[in-house]
Structure formats: C-alpha cells, structure tokens
Coordinates of C-alpha atoms and ligand atoms in Angstrom, one line a residue:
X21 CA -24.1 -17.0 0.1
X22 CA -26.0 -17.5 3.3
X23 CA -23.4 -19.9 4.8
X24 CA -20.8 -17.3 4.3
X25 CA -22.8 -14.9 6.5
X26 CA -23.2 -17.5 9.2
X27 CA -19.9 -19.3 9.2
X28 CA -16.8 -17.4 9.0
X29 CA -14.8 -18.2 5.9
X30 CA -11.1 -19.3 6.0
X31 CA -8.4 -19.6 3.2
X32 CA -8.6 -22.8 1.2
X33 CA -4.8 -23.4 1.3
X34 CA -1.7 -22.0 2.7
X35 CA -0.7 -20.5 -0.6
X36 CA -4.1 -18.9 -0.7
X37 CA -3.2 -16.9 2.4
X38 CA 0.2 -16.0 1.4
X39 CA -0.9 -14.9 -2.1
X40 CA -3.6 -12.8 -0.6
X41 CA -1.2 -11.2 1.6
X42 CA 1.3 -10.6 -1.3
X43 CA -1.5 -9.4 -3.5
X44 CA -2.5 -6.9 -0.8
X45 CA 1.1 -5.8 -0.3
X46 CA 2.0 -5.5 -4.1
X47 CA 0.2 -2.7 -5.6
X48 CA 0.1 0.9 -6.4
X49 CA 2.5 1.3 -3.4
X50 CA 5.3 -0.4 -5.2
X51 CA 4.8 0.6 -8.9
X52 CA 3.2 4.1 -8.5
X53 CA 4.0 5.4 -5.1
X54 CA 7.5 4.1 -4.5
X55 CA 9.3 5.5 -7.6
X56 CA 7.6 8.8 -6.9
X57 CA 8.7 8.9 -3.4
X58 CA 12.3 8.0 -4.3
X59 CA 12.2 11.0 -6.9
X60 CA 10.9 13.4 -4.3
X61 CA 12.9 12.4 -1.4
X62 CA 16.5 12.5 -2.9
X63 CA 17.0 9.2 -4.8
X64 CA 19.2 6.6 -3.2
X65 CA 19.2 8.2 0.2
X66 CA 15.6 7.6 0.4
X67 CA 16.0 4.0 -0.8
X68 CA 18.4 3.2 1.9
X69 CA 16.2 4.5 4.6
X70 CA 13.2 2.7 3.2
X71 CA 15.0 -0.7 3.2
X72 CA 16.1 0.0 6.8
X73 CA 12.4 0.6 7.8
X74 CA 11.3 -2.5 6.1
X75 CA 13.6 -4.8 7.9
X76 CA 13.7 -3.1 11.2
X77 CA 10.0 -2.0 11.6
X78 CA 8.0 -3.6 8.7
X79 CA 8.9 -7.2 9.7
X80 CA 8.1 -7.0 13.5
X81 CA 5.1 -4.9 12.9
X82 CA 3.7 -7.5 10.4
X83 CA 4.2 -10.3 13.0
X84 CA 2.4 -8.2 15.5
X85 CA -0.6 -7.8 13.2
X86 CA -0.6 -11.4 12.1
X87 CA -0.7 -12.7 15.7
X88 CA -3.6 -10.5 16.5
X89 CA -5.6 -11.8 13.6
X90 CA -4.9 -15.5 14.1
X91 CA -5.5 -15.3 17.7
X92 CA -8.9 -13.8 17.6
X93 CA -10.2 -14.7 14.3
X94 CA -12.0 -11.5 14.3
X95 CA -12.3 -8.4 12.1
X96 CA -9.9 -5.5 13.1
X97 CA -12.4 -3.8 15.4
X98 CA -13.4 -7.0 17.2
X99 CA -9.9 -8.3 17.4
X100 CA -8.6 -5.2 19.2
X101 CA -11.6 -5.2 21.6
X102 CA -11.1 -8.8 22.3
X103 CA -7.4 -8.5 23.1
X104 CA -7.3 -5.1 24.8
X105 CA -10.9 -4.4 26.1
X106 CA -13.5 -1.9 25.0
X107 CA -11.4 1.3 24.7
X108 CA -9.1 -0.5 22.1
X109 CA -11.9 -0.9 19.8
X110 CA -11.5 2.7 19.0
X111 CA -8.1 1.9 17.5
X112 CA -10.0 -0.5 15.4
X113 CA -12.5 2.3 14.3
X114 CA -9.4 4.2 13.3
X115 CA -8.6 1.5 10.9
X116 CA -11.8 1.3 9.3
X117 CA -11.7 5.1 8.8
X118 CA -8.2 4.9 7.3
X119 CA -9.5 2.1 4.9
X120 CA -12.1 4.6 3.6
X121 CA -9.5 7.4 3.1
X122 CA -7.0 5.3 1.4
X123 CA -9.2 3.4 -1.0
X124 CA -10.9 6.6 -2.0
X125 CA -7.7 7.8 -3.8
X126 CA -6.3 4.5 -4.4
X127 CA -9.3 3.9 -6.6
X128 CA -8.8 7.1 -8.6
X129 CA -5.2 6.1 -9.3
X130 CA -6.4 2.6 -10.2
X131 CA -8.7 4.2 -12.6
X132 CA -5.7 5.8 -14.3
X133 CA -4.0 2.5 -14.6
X134 CA -7.2 1.0 -16.2
X135 CA -7.2 4.2 -18.6
X136 CA -3.7 3.5 -19.6
X137 CA -4.6 -0.1 -20.2
X138 CA -7.1 1.0 -22.7
X139 CA -4.7 3.8 -23.9
X140 CA -2.3 0.9 -24.9
X141 CA -5.0 -0.9 -26.9
X142 CA -5.9 2.4 -28.7
X143 CA -2.5 3.9 -28.8
X144 CA -4.0 7.0 -27.1
X145 CA -0.8 7.9 -25.3
X146 CA 1.8 7.7 -28.1
X147 CA 1.9 11.3 -29.2
X148 CA 3.1 13.0 -25.9
X149 CA 3.0 10.9 -22.8
X150 CA 3.6 13.9 -20.5
X151 CA 0.7 15.8 -21.9
X152 CA -1.4 12.6 -21.8
X153 CA -1.0 12.1 -18.3
X154 CA -2.2 15.7 -17.3
X155 CA -5.0 15.3 -19.5
X156 CA -6.4 12.2 -17.6
X157 CA -5.2 12.9 -14.2
X158 CA -8.4 14.8 -13.3
X159 CA -11.8 15.4 -14.9
X160 CA -15.0 13.7 -15.6
X161 CA -13.5 10.8 -17.5
X162 CA -11.3 10.3 -14.6
X163 CA -14.4 10.0 -12.3
X164 CA -15.9 7.5 -14.7
X165 CA -12.8 5.2 -14.4
X166 CA -12.7 5.6 -10.6
X167 CA -16.2 4.4 -10.7
X168 CA -15.2 1.4 -12.9
X169 CA -12.4 0.5 -10.7
X170 CA -14.4 0.7 -7.5
X171 CA -17.2 -1.4 -9.1
X172 CA -14.8 -4.2 -9.9
X173 CA -13.3 -4.0 -6.4
X174 CA -16.8 -4.3 -4.9
X175 CA -17.6 -7.3 -7.3
X176 CA -14.6 -9.3 -6.0
X177 CA -15.1 -8.5 -2.4
X178 CA -18.7 -9.4 -2.6
X179 CA -17.9 -13.0 -3.8
X180 CA -16.1 -13.6 -0.5
X181 CA -12.6 -14.9 0.4
X182 CA -12.2 -18.0 -1.6
X183 CA -14.0 -17.3 -4.9
X184 CA -13.0 -13.7 -5.1
X185 CA -9.7 -12.9 -3.4
X186 CA -7.8 -16.1 -3.5
X187 CA -8.5 -16.7 -7.2
X188 CA -7.6 -13.1 -8.3
X189 CA -4.2 -13.1 -6.6
X190 CA -3.1 -16.5 -8.1
X191 CA -3.1 -15.0 -11.5
X192 CA -1.5 -11.8 -10.6
X193 CA 1.7 -12.6 -8.9
X194 CA 3.5 -14.8 -11.3
X195 CA 2.6 -12.6 -14.2
X196 CA 3.6 -9.3 -12.7
X197 CA 7.0 -10.7 -11.8
X198 CA 7.8 -12.0 -15.4
X199 CA 6.7 -8.6 -17.0
X200 CA 8.7 -6.5 -14.5
X201 CA 11.8 -8.6 -15.1
X202 CA 11.4 -8.1 -18.9
X203 CA 11.0 -4.6 -18.5
X204 CA 14.1 -4.1 -16.2
X205 CA 16.3 -5.9 -18.8
X206 CA 14.9 -3.5 -21.6
X207 CA 15.8 -0.5 -19.4
X208 CA 19.4 -1.7 -19.2
X209 CA 19.8 -1.3 -23.0
X210 CA 18.7 2.4 -23.0
X211 CA 21.2 4.9 -24.0
X212 CA 21.6 7.6 -21.4
X213 CA 20.0 5.4 -18.7
X214 CA 23.1 5.1 -16.7
X215 CA 22.6 8.3 -14.7
X216 CA 19.3 6.9 -13.7
X217 CA 21.0 4.0 -12.0
X218 CA 23.4 6.3 -10.2
X219 CA 20.5 8.6 -8.9
X220 CA 18.6 5.4 -7.7
X221 CA 21.5 3.3 -6.3
X222 CA 24.3 5.3 -5.0
X223 CA 23.2 7.3 -2.0
X224 CA 24.3 10.8 -1.4
X225 CA 24.7 11.2 2.3
X226 CA 24.6 14.8 2.2
X227 CA 21.2 14.6 1.2
X228 CA 20.3 12.4 4.1
X229 CA 21.9 14.9 6.5
X230 CA 20.2 17.7 5.1
X231 CA 16.7 16.5 4.5
X232 CA 16.2 13.7 7.2
X233 CA 13.2 15.6 8.6
X234 CA 11.3 14.8 5.4
X235 CA 13.0 11.5 4.5
X236 CA 12.3 9.7 7.7
X237 CA 8.5 10.2 7.9
X238 CA 8.3 9.4 3.9
X239 CA 10.4 6.2 4.2
X240 CA 8.3 5.0 7.3
X241 CA 5.1 5.9 5.6
X242 CA 6.1 4.2 2.4
X243 CA 7.1 1.0 4.3
X244 CA 3.8 0.8 6.1
X245 CA 1.8 1.7 3.0
X246 CA 3.7 -1.0 0.8
X247 CA 3.5 -3.7 3.3
X248 CA -0.4 -2.9 4.0
X249 CA 0.4 -2.3 7.7
X250 CA -1.1 0.0 10.1
X251 CA -4.8 -0.4 9.4
X252 CA -5.7 -3.9 10.2
X253 CA -5.3 -5.6 6.6
X254 CA -2.9 -8.3 8.1
X255 CA -5.3 -8.6 11.0
X256 CA -8.1 -9.3 8.9
X257 CA -6.3 -11.7 6.5
X258 CA -4.7 -13.7 9.4
X259 CA -8.1 -14.0 10.9
X260 CA -9.0 -16.3 8.1
X261 CA -6.2 -18.6 9.1
X262 CA -7.4 -21.8 10.6
X263 CA -4.3 -23.8 10.9
X264 CA -1.2 -22.9 12.5
X265 CA 1.2 -21.5 9.9
X266 CA 4.7 -20.4 10.5
X267 CA 3.9 -16.8 10.5
X268 CA 7.6 -15.7 10.5
X269 CA 8.3 -17.6 7.3
X270 CA 5.2 -16.2 5.8
X271 CA 6.1 -12.7 6.7
X272 CA 9.5 -13.3 5.1
X273 CA 8.0 -14.5 1.9
X274 CA 5.6 -11.6 1.7
X275 CA 8.1 -8.9 2.5
X276 CA 10.7 -10.5 0.1
X277 CA 8.2 -10.3 -2.8
X278 CA 7.0 -6.8 -2.0
X279 CA 10.5 -5.3 -1.6
X280 CA 11.7 -7.2 -4.7
X281 CA 9.1 -5.7 -6.8
X282 CA 9.5 -2.2 -5.6
X283 CA 13.3 -2.4 -6.3
X284 CA 12.5 -3.7 -9.7
X285 CA 10.3 -0.8 -10.4
X286 CA 13.0 1.6 -9.6
X287 CA 15.4 -0.2 -12.0
X288 CA 12.8 0.2 -14.8
X289 CA 11.6 3.9 -14.1
X290 CA 14.8 5.7 -13.4
X291 CA 16.8 4.8 -16.5
X292 CA 13.8 5.5 -18.6
X293 CA 13.2 8.9 -16.9
X294 CA 16.8 9.9 -17.3
X295 CA 17.1 8.5 -20.9
X296 CA 14.0 10.7 -21.9
X297 CA 15.6 13.7 -20.2
X298 CA 12.7 14.1 -17.7
X299 CA 13.1 15.6 -14.3
X300 CA 13.6 12.5 -12.0
X301 CA 13.9 14.7 -9.0
X302 CA 10.4 15.9 -9.3
X303 CA 8.4 13.5 -11.1
X304 CA 5.2 13.8 -9.0
X305 CA 2.3 11.5 -9.0
X306 CA 2.7 11.2 -12.7
X307 CA 6.3 9.6 -12.8
X308 CA 5.7 5.9 -13.7
X309 CA 2.9 6.8 -16.0
X310 CA 4.9 9.3 -18.0
X311 CA 8.2 7.2 -18.1
X312 CA 6.5 4.0 -19.0
X313 CA 4.0 5.3 -21.6
X314 CA 6.9 7.3 -23.1
X315 CA 9.0 4.1 -23.4
X316 CA 6.0 2.0 -24.8
X317 CA 5.4 4.6 -27.5
X318 CA 9.0 4.5 -28.6
X319 CA 10.0 0.7 -28.5
X320 CA 9.1 -1.9 -30.9
X321 CA 6.0 -3.8 -30.0
X322 CA 5.9 -1.3 -27.2
X323 CA 2.0 -1.2 -27.3
X324 CA 1.8 -4.9 -26.8
X325 CA 4.1 -4.6 -23.9
X326 CA 1.8 -1.7 -22.6
X327 CA -1.3 -3.9 -22.8
X328 CA 0.5 -6.6 -20.8
X329 CA 2.1 -4.2 -18.3
X330 CA -0.9 -2.0 -17.6
X331 CA -3.0 -5.2 -17.5
X332 CA -0.9 -6.6 -14.8
X333 CA -0.7 -3.3 -13.1
X334 CA -4.5 -3.2 -13.0
X335 CA -4.7 -6.6 -11.3
X336 CA -2.0 -5.6 -8.9
X337 CA -4.0 -2.5 -7.9
X338 CA -7.2 -4.5 -7.6
X339 CA -5.9 -7.2 -5.4
X340 CA -4.7 -4.5 -3.0
X341 CA -8.0 -2.5 -3.2
X342 CA -9.9 -5.7 -2.3
X343 CA -7.8 -6.0 0.9
X344 CA -8.5 -2.3 1.8
X345 CA -12.3 -2.9 1.2
X346 CA -12.2 -6.3 3.0
X347 CA -11.2 -4.6 6.3
X348 CA -14.3 -2.4 6.2
X349 CA -16.6 -5.0 4.9
X350 CA -15.6 -7.7 7.6
X351 CA -16.1 -5.1 10.2
X352 CA -19.6 -4.3 9.0
X353 CA -20.4 -8.1 8.4
X354 CA -19.0 -9.2 11.9
X355 CA -20.3 -6.5 14.0
X356 CA -23.5 -5.6 12.5
X357 CA -24.5 -8.8 10.8
X358 CA -24.9 -7.2 7.4
X359 CA -25.1 -9.4 4.3
X360 CA -21.7 -9.4 2.7
X361 CA -22.9 -8.2 -0.7
X362 CA -25.1 -5.5 0.8
X363 CA -22.3 -4.2 3.0
X364 CA -19.9 -4.3 0.2
X365 CA -22.0 -2.3 -2.2
X366 CA -22.9 0.4 0.5
X367 CA -19.4 0.9 1.8
X368 CA -18.1 0.8 -1.9
X369 CA -20.5 3.6 -2.8
X370 CA -19.3 5.7 0.1
X371 CA -15.7 5.3 -0.7
X372 CA -16.6 6.2 -4.3
X373 CA -18.0 9.5 -2.9
X374 CA -15.0 10.4 -0.9
X375 CA -12.8 9.9 -4.0
X376 CA -15.0 12.5 -6.1
X377 CA -12.8 15.5 -5.2
X378 CA -9.6 13.4 -5.8
X379 CA -10.9 12.7 -9.5
X380 CA -12.2 16.3 -10.2
X381 CA -10.0 19.0 -8.4
X382 CA -6.9 20.0 -10.3
X383 CA -4.1 22.4 -9.6
X384 CA -3.2 23.4 -13.2
X385 CA -3.4 19.7 -14.2
X386 CA -2.0 18.4 -11.0
X387 CA -4.3 16.2 -8.9
X388 CA -3.5 18.0 -5.7
X389 CA -6.1 16.3 -3.5
X390 CA -4.0 13.2 -3.7
X391 CA -1.4 14.7 -1.7
X392 CA -3.9 15.9 0.9
X393 CA -5.3 12.5 1.3
X394 CA -2.2 10.4 0.8
X395 CA 0.2 12.2 3.1
X396 CA -2.2 12.2 5.8
X397 CA -3.0 8.5 5.5
X398 CA 0.6 7.0 4.9
X399 CA 2.6 9.3 7.1
X400 CA 0.1 10.0 9.9
X401 CA -2.9 7.6 10.0
X402 CA -1.0 4.4 9.3
X403 CA 2.0 5.2 11.6
X404 CA -0.4 6.0 14.4
X405 CA -2.4 2.7 13.8
X406 CA 0.9 0.9 13.8
X407 CA 2.2 2.5 17.0
X408 CA -1.3 1.6 18.7
X409 CA -1.2 -2.1 17.8
X410 CA 2.3 -2.4 18.8
X411 CA 1.8 -0.9 22.2
X412 CA -1.1 -3.3 22.7
X413 CA 0.9 -6.5 22.0
X414 CA 4.5 -5.6 23.0
X415 CA 3.6 -3.6 26.2
X416 CA 0.2 -5.1 27.4
X417 CA 0.1 -8.7 26.0
X418 CA 3.7 -9.7 25.3
X419 CA 3.1 -13.4 26.5
X420 CA 0.1 -13.8 24.4
X421 CA 2.0 -12.3 21.4
X422 CA 4.9 -14.7 21.9
X423 CA 2.7 -17.8 22.5
X424 CA 0.7 -17.1 19.3
X425 CA 3.8 -16.5 17.3
X426 CA 5.3 -19.7 18.4
X427 CA 2.4 -21.8 17.1
X428 CA 3.5 -23.4 13.9
X429 CA 7.1 -22.5 14.6
X430 CA 8.1 -24.2 18.0
X431 CA 9.9 -22.6 20.9
X432 CA 11.0 -19.1 20.1
X433 CA 13.5 -18.7 23.0
X434 CA 15.5 -15.7 23.0
X435 CA 14.1 -14.6 19.6
X436 CA 10.7 -14.2 21.1
X437 CA 12.1 -11.6 23.8
X438 CA 14.2 -10.0 21.1
X439 CA 11.1 -9.3 19.0
X440 CA 9.1 -8.0 21.9
X441 CA 11.9 -5.7 23.0
X442 CA 12.6 -4.5 19.5
X443 CA 9.0 -3.4 19.1
X444 CA 8.7 -2.1 22.8
X445 CA 11.4 0.5 22.5
X446 CA 13.3 1.0 19.4
X447 CA 10.4 0.6 16.9
X448 CA 7.9 2.6 18.7
X449 CA 10.5 5.4 19.5
X450 CA 11.3 5.8 15.8
X451 CA 7.7 5.7 14.8
X452 CA 6.9 8.4 17.3
X453 CA 9.7 10.5 16.0
X454 CA 8.6 9.9 12.4
X455 CA 4.9 10.7 13.4
X456 CA 6.0 14.1 14.9
X457 CA 8.0 15.0 11.9
X458 CA 5.1 14.0 9.7
X459 CA 2.8 16.3 11.6
X460 CA 5.0 19.3 11.1
X461 CA 5.4 18.3 7.5
X462 CA 1.8 18.0 7.0
X463 CA 1.1 21.3 8.7
X464 CA 3.6 23.0 6.3
X465 CA 2.0 21.3 3.2
X466 CA -1.4 22.7 4.4
X467 CA -0.1 26.2 5.0
X468 CA 2.3 26.5 2.1
X469 CA 0.5 24.6 -0.7
X470 CA -3.2 23.5 0.0
X471 CA -4.6 26.4 1.7
X472 CA -3.2 28.9 -0.8
X473 CA -4.5 26.7 -3.7
X474 CA -8.0 26.5 -2.1
X475 CA -8.1 30.4 -1.8
X476 CA -6.9 30.5 -5.4
Ligands
LIG18 N1 0.0 -2.1 0.0 C1 -0.7 -1.8 -1.1 C2 0.0 -1.1 -2.1 O1 1.3 -1.1 -2.0 C3 -1.7 -0.8 -0.6 C4 -2.6 -1.2 0.5 C5 -3.4 -2.4 0.5 C6 -2.6 -0.8 1.9 N2 -3.9 -2.5 1.8 C7 -3.4 -1.6 2.4 C8 -1.9 0.3 2.4 C9 -3.4 -1.1 3.9 C10 -2.0 0.6 3.6 C11 -2.7 -0.2 4.4 O2 -0.4 -0.8 -3.1

C-alpha cells in the first residue's frame, strides 16, 4: 500500500466516480430515513417540499462541492484552506466532526439491516414484525451488529479507492434498482394499499400551511442527507477526479438515481403499511423494517425476497458508510501523513464508541439517541456546512467556481451567472431560514422529549 500513501489515488474510470457518488448518495437516507420523514412530516406535503429542495438547492450545492474538490485535489479541510485561507479550514474541521456523528448512528442502523438480513435467512422476524423490531433496535446484540457493520466499513476503506469503494458500488447500484422495482410492483397488488398511495402522493396543502415550520427544515435536512451534501463527501470524491468530467451531467445522473430510489421506496412502504393497518403517520425509525418484514413474512417466497432485499440494503448502507469514513480518513492521511490502514482503524474505533449509546439506550424500546444525533446532524450541522461552502464559492470565489465548472462542459454563459446568483441569494436565504427553524425545533426536542427522558 505504500504507493497509495505517497501518491494520491484517482478513480480508474468515469463510471467509477459516478457509481461511487451514487453509492454514497443511495443508502439508509433513501430507504430508511426518507419514508420515516414522510410519515412524520405529513405525507405528500413533505414529499413536495423535499423534491423542491432537491432541485432548487441540492443540484447547485452539489456543483459547488464538486468544483471545490476537483479544483484542489485535496481532502475537505485542505481544500477549504487552499481556496479560502486558514480560517476556512475550521469549516473543514466541522465536516470531519459531522462525519463522526453521522457514521456513529448510521452504523447502528446499518447493523439493524445486517440483522434483518440474517433474520431473513433464519425466519426470525416472521412471528410479529413489530415486536421483532423493538426487540432488536437496542441492546447488546445491537452493539455487536454495530461493531460488525463498522468493521466491514473499515475494511473497505482501508483497501483504498479503486479496490475498495469502486468495486463495491459496481455491484450495488444495478441490483438494488432491480429489486426495488420488483417490490413496488408487488405493492400495487396489495388489497387496502390504495390509501397508502393517496397519503404518499396527494399533498394536503392544509398540512403544509399549518406545519411548515417543521416541514421546511426536515425537507432541507433530508435533501442534504440523501445527496451526501454539507460535509465534504462530494468534495472528497471529486478530489480523486483526474480528468475534466462534465460535472453538471454527472450531478444530474447522481441526483436522478438517488431521487428515483427514494420515490420508489415510498411506493413500496406506504401501501404495505396501510394494507397492514399500521400507523403510517407515526411510523418512527422502525417504519421500513416493520413494513417490509411484515410483508416478507406473508407473501410466497417472501423470505427469499427478504434475503435479496436486505442483502442489497446492506450493500447500499455500506457504500454510503464508506464515503462518510473516507472524508475523515482522507483528512488524516493527507494532513497528518498517517498510513491509510492505521488511520482507518483508529477512526473507525472512535466512531464505534460514539455509537455505543445509540445502540444501548432505549426509551421503552425506542432508540431515542438516534433522534438526538440525527436531527442535530441532518437539520443543523449539514445545513450549516452547506451554507459555509456556498458562501465561500458563490460570494468569495465566484470566478473560480464558474471557471472550474466550465471545464469539461465549455462556455457556460448566462447559466454560470444564474448558478452563482441562485446560490448567492435564494439558496442561502432559504437555508438560513431552515437552520433557524431547525434550531428552534431541536431546542423543543431537547426540552420536551430528551431531557425529560434522561431525568426519567
Ligand atoms: N447519503 C447517504 C444516505 O442517504 C448517507 C450519507 C453518506 C451522507 N455520506 C453522507 C449523509 C454525507 C450526509 C453527508 O444514506
């Protein structure tokens, strides 16, 4: 591995880069977090807001991160320092911190997915899918599966870019799409599922009017989370680009896949939840697991389908987890000259420890520490990170941004200015509002739910 440490690696092929970015984007965010947010935030009204954020904010923000990475060929901290000067490296340090926080609970949930994979083989969840979820959501076994998930992630990242990440995602993306389409077709046939489609697809504008203070930050947070924005993943991945790719086209492909898979997940989960008579409006963190395990227990050859589905879901979660770890590892390798395998193992151990309370603490079966970490990370820290990089590029370095983006595309003309101005005012203003609302919401969560829980 010694060449890896001295010579910076790059993607072997264009598809390698795209697949890695898709692999990062598509993960628990699409299949676990998305349906759970839709249920919690009022169904189709949330979906509408989310799609709006993906297009209006996700796309320009992804372009900003890509240009930073390709321009500098550096890890997130080094990249921001190079473009903005020394003070900006603290924004990069925030990214490294956020990577720690997100991966710590991401890995616990990834452990649930592995557990369901083995549960499909043994038939463990067939008796009562709801009870099964609460049984496995926290506890010592949960900790064990968290450790396994983290160990696999560490293993892949330690192997480096081409042999680890690039290979893993080539398997994942095609298979997951095939299985999801199959499941969505199955869901259409369920009696009693129709209400699920209504809930998911026809927005109730009264909900939007009355609950926008929580819908806006939730939708913005979900858009950032699902596209892996706001903490330097896309900076880091684009830093391994050696040739001048058309970054706008690549972003379109990545966002298209990611959004498509999220929408498909909803088409699977909501009809199943409604058909089973479960409460879709408050499915909580267990929604996807309870819905699907219940379905797999019932349908013919369901457990075979379960093995395939949870197998793919595990790979999707892993290919995202490696991107989270890669941000921290590339920082340690580039900035401190640590050996990649050593850095990976140390950092992986630290993240595992941060996840211990997530795996162990339960509020009557509910894994409450997930909310504590997840709302903070998605709605507050990622949005803050997003605002910072956008200010850096759109306000302080617009020419550099446009020049870098135009490589591989040609003259951008008016579109370049449109991008910069879109980011400069509307995007940043919307994100600031969203951040303000999120801070209020988080304070309320702490005061109304978390602190009373801690006090018992
Ligand atoms: N986007 C991934 C998902 O949807 C999770 C993820 C990977 C992520 N890297 C990230 C989220 C960086 C935020 C920031 O599962």
